[in-house]
JSON list of C-alpha atoms in Angstrom, two decimals:
[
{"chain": "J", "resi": 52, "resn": "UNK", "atom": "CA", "xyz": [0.00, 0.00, 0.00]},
{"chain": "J", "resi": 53, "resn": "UNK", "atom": "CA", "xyz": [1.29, 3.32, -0.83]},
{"chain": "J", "resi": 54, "resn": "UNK", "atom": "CA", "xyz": [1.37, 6.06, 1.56]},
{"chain": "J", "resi": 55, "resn": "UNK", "atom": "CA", "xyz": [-1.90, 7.89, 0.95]},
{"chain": "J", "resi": 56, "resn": "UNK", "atom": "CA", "xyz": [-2.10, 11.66, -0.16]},
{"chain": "J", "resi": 57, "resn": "UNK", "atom": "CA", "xyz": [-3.57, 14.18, 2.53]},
{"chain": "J", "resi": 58, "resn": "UNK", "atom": "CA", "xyz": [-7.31, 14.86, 2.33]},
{"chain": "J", "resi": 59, "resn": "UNK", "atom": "CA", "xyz": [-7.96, 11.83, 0.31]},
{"chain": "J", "resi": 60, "resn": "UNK", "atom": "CA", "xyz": [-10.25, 9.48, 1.58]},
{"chain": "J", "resi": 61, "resn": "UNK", "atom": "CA", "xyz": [-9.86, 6.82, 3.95]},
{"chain": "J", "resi": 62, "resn": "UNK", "atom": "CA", "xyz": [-12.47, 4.73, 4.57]},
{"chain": "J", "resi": 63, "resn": "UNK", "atom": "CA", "xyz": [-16.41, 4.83, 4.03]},
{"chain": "J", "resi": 64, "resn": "UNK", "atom": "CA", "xyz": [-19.18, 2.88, 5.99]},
{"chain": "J", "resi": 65, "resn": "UNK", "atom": "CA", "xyz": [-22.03, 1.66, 4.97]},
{"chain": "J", "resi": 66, "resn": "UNK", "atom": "CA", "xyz": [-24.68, 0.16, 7.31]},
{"chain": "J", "resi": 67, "resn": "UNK", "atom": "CA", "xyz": [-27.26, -2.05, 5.84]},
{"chain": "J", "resi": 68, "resn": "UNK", "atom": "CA", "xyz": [-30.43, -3.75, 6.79]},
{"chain": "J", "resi": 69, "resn": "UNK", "atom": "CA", "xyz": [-29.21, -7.12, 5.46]},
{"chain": "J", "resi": 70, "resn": "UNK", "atom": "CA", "xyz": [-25.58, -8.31, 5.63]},
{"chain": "J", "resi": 71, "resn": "UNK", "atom": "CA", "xyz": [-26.05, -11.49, 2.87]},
{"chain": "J", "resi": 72, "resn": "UNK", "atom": "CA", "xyz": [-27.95, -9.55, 0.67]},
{"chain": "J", "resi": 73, "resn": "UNK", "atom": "CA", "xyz": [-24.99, -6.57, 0.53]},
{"chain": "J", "resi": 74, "resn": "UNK", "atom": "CA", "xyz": [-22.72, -9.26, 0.03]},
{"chain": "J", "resi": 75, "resn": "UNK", "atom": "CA", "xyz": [-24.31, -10.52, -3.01]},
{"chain": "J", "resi": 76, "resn": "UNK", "atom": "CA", "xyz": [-24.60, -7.52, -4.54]},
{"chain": "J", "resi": 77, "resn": "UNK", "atom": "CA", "xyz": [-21.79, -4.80, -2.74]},
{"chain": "J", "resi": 78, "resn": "UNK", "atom": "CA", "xyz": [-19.31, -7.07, -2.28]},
{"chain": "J", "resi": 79, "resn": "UNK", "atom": "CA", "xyz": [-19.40, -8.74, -5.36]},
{"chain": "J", "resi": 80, "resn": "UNK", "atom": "CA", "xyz": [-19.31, -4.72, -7.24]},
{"chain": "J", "resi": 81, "resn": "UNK", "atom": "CA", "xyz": [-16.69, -4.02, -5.70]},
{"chain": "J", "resi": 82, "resn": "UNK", "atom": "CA", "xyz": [-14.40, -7.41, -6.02]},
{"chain": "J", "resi": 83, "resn": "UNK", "atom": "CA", "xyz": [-15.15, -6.73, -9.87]},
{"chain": "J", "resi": 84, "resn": "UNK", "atom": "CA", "xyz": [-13.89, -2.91, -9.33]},
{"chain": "J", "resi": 85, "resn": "UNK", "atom": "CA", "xyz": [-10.45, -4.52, -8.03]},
{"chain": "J", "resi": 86, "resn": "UNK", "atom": "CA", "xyz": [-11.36, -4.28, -4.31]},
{"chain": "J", "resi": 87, "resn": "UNK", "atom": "CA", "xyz": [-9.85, -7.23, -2.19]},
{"chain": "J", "resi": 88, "resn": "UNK", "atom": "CA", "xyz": [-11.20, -8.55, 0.92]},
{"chain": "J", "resi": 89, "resn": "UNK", "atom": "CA", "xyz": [-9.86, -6.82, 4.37]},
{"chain": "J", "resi": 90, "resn": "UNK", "atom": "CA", "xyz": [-11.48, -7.47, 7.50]},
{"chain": "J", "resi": 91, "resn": "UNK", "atom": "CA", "xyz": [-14.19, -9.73, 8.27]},
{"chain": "J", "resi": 92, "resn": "UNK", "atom": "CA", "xyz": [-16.68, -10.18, 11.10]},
{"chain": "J", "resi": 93, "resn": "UNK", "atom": "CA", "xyz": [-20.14, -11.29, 12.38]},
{"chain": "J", "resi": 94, "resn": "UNK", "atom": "CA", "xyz": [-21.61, -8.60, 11.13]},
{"chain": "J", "resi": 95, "resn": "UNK", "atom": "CA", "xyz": [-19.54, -6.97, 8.87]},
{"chain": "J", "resi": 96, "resn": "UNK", "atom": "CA", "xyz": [-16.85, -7.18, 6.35]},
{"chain": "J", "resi": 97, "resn": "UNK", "atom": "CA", "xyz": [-14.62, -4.34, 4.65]},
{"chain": "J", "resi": 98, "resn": "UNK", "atom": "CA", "xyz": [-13.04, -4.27, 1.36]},
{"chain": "J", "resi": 99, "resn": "UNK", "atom": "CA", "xyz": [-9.79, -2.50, 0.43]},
{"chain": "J", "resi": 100, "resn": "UNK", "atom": "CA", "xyz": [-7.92, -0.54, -2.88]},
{"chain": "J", "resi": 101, "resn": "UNK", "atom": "CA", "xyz": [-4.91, 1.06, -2.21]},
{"chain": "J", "resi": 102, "resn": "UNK", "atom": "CA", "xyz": [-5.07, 3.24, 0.97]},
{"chain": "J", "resi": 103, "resn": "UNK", "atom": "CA", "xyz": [-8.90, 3.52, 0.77]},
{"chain": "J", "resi": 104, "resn": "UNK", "atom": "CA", "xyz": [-11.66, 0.83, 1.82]},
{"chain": "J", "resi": 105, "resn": "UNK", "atom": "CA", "xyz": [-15.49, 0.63, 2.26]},
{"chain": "J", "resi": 106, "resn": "UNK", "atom": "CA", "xyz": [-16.89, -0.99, 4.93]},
{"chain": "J", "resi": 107, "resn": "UNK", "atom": "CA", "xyz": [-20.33, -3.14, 4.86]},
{"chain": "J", "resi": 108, "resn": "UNK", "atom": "CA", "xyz": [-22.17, -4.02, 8.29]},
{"chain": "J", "resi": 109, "resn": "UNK", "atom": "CA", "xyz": [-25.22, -4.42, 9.59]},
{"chain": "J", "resi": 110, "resn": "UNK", "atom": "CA", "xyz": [-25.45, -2.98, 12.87]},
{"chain": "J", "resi": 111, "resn": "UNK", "atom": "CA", "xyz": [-26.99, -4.16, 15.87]},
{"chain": "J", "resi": 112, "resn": "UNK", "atom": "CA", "xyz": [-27.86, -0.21, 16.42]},
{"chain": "J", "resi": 113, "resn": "UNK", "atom": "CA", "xyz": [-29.17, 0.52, 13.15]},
{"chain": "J", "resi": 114, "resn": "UNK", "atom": "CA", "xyz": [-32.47, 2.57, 13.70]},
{"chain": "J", "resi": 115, "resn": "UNK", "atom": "CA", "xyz": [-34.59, 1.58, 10.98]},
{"chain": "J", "resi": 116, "resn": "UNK", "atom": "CA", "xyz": [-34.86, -1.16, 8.80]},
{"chain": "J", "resi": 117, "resn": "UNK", "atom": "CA", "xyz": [-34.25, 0.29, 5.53]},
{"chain": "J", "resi": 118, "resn": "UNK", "atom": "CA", "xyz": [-32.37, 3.09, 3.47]},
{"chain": "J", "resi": 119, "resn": "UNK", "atom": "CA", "xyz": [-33.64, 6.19, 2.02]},
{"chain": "J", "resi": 120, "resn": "UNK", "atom": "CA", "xyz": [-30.60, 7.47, -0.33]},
{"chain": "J", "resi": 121, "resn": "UNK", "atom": "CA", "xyz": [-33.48, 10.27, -0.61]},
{"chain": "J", "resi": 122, "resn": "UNK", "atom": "CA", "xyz": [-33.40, 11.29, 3.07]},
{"chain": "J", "resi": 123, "resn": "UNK", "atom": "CA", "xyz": [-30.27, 13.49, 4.51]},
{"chain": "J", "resi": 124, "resn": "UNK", "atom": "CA", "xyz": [-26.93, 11.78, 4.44]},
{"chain": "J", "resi": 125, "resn": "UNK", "atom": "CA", "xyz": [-24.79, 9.57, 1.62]},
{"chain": "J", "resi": 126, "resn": "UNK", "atom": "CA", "xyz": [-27.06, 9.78, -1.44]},
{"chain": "J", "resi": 127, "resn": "UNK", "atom": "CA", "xyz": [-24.32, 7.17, -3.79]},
{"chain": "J", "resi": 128, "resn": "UNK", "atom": "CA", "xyz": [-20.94, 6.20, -3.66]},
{"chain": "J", "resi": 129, "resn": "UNK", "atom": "CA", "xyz": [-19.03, 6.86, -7.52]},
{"chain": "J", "resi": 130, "resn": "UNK", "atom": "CA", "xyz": [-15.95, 4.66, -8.40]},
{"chain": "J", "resi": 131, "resn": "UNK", "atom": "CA", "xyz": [-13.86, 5.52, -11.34]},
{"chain": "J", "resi": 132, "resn": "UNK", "atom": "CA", "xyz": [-13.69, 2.58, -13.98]},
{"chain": "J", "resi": 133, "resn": "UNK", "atom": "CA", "xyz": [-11.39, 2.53, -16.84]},
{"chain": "J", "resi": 134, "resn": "UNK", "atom": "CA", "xyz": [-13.48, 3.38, -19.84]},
{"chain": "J", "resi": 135, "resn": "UNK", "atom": "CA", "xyz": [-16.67, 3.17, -21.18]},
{"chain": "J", "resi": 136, "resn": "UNK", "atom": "CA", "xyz": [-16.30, -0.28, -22.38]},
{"chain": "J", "resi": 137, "resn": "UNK", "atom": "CA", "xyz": [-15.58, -1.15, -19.08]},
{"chain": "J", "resi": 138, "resn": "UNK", "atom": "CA", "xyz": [-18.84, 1.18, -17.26]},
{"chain": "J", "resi": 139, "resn": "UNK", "atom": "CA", "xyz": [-20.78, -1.15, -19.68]},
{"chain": "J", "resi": 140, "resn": "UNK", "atom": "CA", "xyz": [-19.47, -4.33, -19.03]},
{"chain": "J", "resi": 141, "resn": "UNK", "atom": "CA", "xyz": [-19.67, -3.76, -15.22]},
{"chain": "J", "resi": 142, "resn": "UNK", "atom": "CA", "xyz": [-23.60, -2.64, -15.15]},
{"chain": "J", "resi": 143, "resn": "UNK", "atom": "CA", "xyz": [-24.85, -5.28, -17.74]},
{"chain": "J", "resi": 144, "resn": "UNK", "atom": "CA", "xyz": [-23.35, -7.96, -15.64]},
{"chain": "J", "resi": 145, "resn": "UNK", "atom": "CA", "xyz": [-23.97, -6.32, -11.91]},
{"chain": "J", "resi": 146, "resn": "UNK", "atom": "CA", "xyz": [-28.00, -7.18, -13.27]},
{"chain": "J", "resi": 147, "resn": "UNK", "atom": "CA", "xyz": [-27.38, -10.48, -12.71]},
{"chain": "J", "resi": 148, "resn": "UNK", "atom": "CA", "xyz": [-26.57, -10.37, -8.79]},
{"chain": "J", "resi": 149, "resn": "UNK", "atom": "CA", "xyz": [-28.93, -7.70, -7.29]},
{"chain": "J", "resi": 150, "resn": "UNK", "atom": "CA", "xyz": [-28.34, -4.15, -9.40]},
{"chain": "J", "resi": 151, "resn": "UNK", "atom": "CA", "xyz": [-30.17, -2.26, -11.79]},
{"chain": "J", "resi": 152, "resn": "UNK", "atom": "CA", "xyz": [-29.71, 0.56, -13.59]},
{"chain": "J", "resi": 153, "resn": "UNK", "atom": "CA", "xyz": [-31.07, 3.84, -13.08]},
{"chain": "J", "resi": 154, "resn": "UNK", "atom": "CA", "xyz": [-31.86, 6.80, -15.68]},
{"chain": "J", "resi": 155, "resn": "UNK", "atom": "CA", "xyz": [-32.41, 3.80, -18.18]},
{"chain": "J", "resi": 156, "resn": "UNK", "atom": "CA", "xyz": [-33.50, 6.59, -20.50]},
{"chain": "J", "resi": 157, "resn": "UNK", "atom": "CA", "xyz": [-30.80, 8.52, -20.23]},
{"chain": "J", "resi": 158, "resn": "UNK", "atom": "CA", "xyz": [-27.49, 5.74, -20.03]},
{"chain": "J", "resi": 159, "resn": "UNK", "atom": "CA", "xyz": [-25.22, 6.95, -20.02]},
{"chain": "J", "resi": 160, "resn": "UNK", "atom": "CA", "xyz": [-25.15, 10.55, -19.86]},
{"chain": "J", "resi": 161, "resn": "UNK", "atom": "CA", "xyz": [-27.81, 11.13, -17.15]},
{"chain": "J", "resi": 162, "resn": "UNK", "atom": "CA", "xyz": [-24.78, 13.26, -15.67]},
{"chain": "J", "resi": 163, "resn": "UNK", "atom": "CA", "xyz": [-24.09, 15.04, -18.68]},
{"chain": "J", "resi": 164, "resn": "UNK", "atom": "CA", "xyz": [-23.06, 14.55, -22.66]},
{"chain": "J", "resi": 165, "resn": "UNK", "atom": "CA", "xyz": [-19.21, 14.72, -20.66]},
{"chain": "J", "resi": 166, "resn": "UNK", "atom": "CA", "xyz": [-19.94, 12.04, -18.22]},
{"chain": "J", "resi": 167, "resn": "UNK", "atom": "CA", "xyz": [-20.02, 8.31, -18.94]},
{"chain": "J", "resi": 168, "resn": "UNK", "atom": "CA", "xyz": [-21.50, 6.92, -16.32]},
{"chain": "J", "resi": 169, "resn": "UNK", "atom": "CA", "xyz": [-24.09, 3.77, -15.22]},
{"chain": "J", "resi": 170, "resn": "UNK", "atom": "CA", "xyz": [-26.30, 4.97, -12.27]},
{"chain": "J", "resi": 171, "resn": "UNK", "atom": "CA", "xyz": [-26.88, 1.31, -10.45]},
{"chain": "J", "resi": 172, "resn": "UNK", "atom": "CA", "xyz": [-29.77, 0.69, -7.14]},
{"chain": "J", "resi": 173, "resn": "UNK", "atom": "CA", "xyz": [-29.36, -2.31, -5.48]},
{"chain": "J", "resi": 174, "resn": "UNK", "atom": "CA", "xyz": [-32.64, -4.13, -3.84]},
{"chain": "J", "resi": 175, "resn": "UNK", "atom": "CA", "xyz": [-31.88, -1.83, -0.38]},
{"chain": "J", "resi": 176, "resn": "UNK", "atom": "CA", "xyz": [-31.75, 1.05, -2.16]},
{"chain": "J", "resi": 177, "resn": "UNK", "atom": "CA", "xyz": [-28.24, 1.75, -1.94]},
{"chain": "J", "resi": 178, "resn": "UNK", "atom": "CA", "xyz": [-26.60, 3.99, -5.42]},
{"chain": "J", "resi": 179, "resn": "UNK", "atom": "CA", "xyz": [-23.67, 3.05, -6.63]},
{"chain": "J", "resi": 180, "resn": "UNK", "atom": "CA", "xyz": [-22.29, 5.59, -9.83]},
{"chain": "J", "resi": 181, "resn": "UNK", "atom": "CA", "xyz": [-19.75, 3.78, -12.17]},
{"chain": "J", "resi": 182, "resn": "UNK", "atom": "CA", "xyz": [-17.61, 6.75, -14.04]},
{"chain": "J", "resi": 183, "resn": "UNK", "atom": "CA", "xyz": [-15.68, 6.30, -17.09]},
{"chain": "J", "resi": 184, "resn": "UNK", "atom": "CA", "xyz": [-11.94, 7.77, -16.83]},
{"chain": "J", "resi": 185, "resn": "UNK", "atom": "CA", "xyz": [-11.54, 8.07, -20.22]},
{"chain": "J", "resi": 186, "resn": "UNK", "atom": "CA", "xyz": [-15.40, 8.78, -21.50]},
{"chain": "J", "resi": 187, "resn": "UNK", "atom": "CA", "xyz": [-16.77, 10.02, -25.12]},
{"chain": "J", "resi": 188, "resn": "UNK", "atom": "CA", "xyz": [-18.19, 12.79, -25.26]},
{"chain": "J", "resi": 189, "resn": "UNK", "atom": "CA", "xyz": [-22.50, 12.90, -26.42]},
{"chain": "J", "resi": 190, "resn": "UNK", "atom": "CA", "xyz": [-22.81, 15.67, -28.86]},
{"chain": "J", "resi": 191, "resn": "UNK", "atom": "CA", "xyz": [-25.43, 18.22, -28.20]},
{"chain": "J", "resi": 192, "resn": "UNK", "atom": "CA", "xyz": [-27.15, 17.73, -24.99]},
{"chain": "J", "resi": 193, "resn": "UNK", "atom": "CA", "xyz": [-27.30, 19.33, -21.98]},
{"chain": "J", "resi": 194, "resn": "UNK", "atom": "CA", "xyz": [-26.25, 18.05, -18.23]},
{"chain": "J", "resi": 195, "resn": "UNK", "atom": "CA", "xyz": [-29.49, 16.45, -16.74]},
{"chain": "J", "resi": 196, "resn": "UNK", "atom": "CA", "xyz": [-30.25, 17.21, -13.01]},
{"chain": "J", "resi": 197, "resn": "UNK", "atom": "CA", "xyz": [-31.28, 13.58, -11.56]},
{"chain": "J", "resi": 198, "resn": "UNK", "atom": "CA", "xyz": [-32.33, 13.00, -7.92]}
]
């Protein structure tokens, strides 16, 4: 692991209201992103890419049974992915264990005719944005506000 860079992130934590069912959908995101397993326990594991990791658990003090990425608080997490190739490859196949997509009208510039993005909800509700690094550019259009 490289020493990280000041002000970069270090770790994010998600609680859910079902461990397996994060796991099956999650975990298995972000082991496709290049995330490798880090710490595991009862009720929680963590998964790790260079100096930053994400944490899944479900709580024993969670107060409510389900997430709102509507209400106050983390709305989505957005990874980088390597191209648009890549952004497509990643949401076609995250359909198959739990995700799907978002803005179906509008993949994949629901950001933006700059942005190359897939916009995925998982059965909790939970948002996951995958962004292309190197992304082509729509012609014409505007950036759409989404919620």
């Amino acid at each position: 692991m490289s020493r990280p860079v000041h002000g970069t992130l270090h770790h994010i934590e998600l609680w859910v209201p079902d461990l397996h069912r994060a796991l099956a959908s999650l975990g298995r995101l972000l082991a496709e992103l290049g995330y490798a397993p880090f710490q595991s326990w009862d009720g929680g594991r963590s998964w790790r890419l260079g100096p930053t990791y994400l944490v899944i658990e479900q709580s024993p003090a969670l107060t409510a049974d389900e997430y709102d990425r509507r209400r106050p608080g983390l709305n989505h997490v957005a990874f980088h992915v390597e191209d648009a190739g890549t952004v497509e490859k990643l949401a076609a196949g995250a359909v198959q264990y739990g995700w799907h997509l978002l803005f179906p009208e509008r993949h994949p510039y629901a950001g933006g005719r700059q942005h190359y993005a897939a916009y995925l909800e998982n059965d909790d509700g939970f948002e996951v944005e995958l962004v292309a690094i190197e992304s082509p550019e729509r012609n014409g259009d505007q950036p759409i506000h989404r919620s």
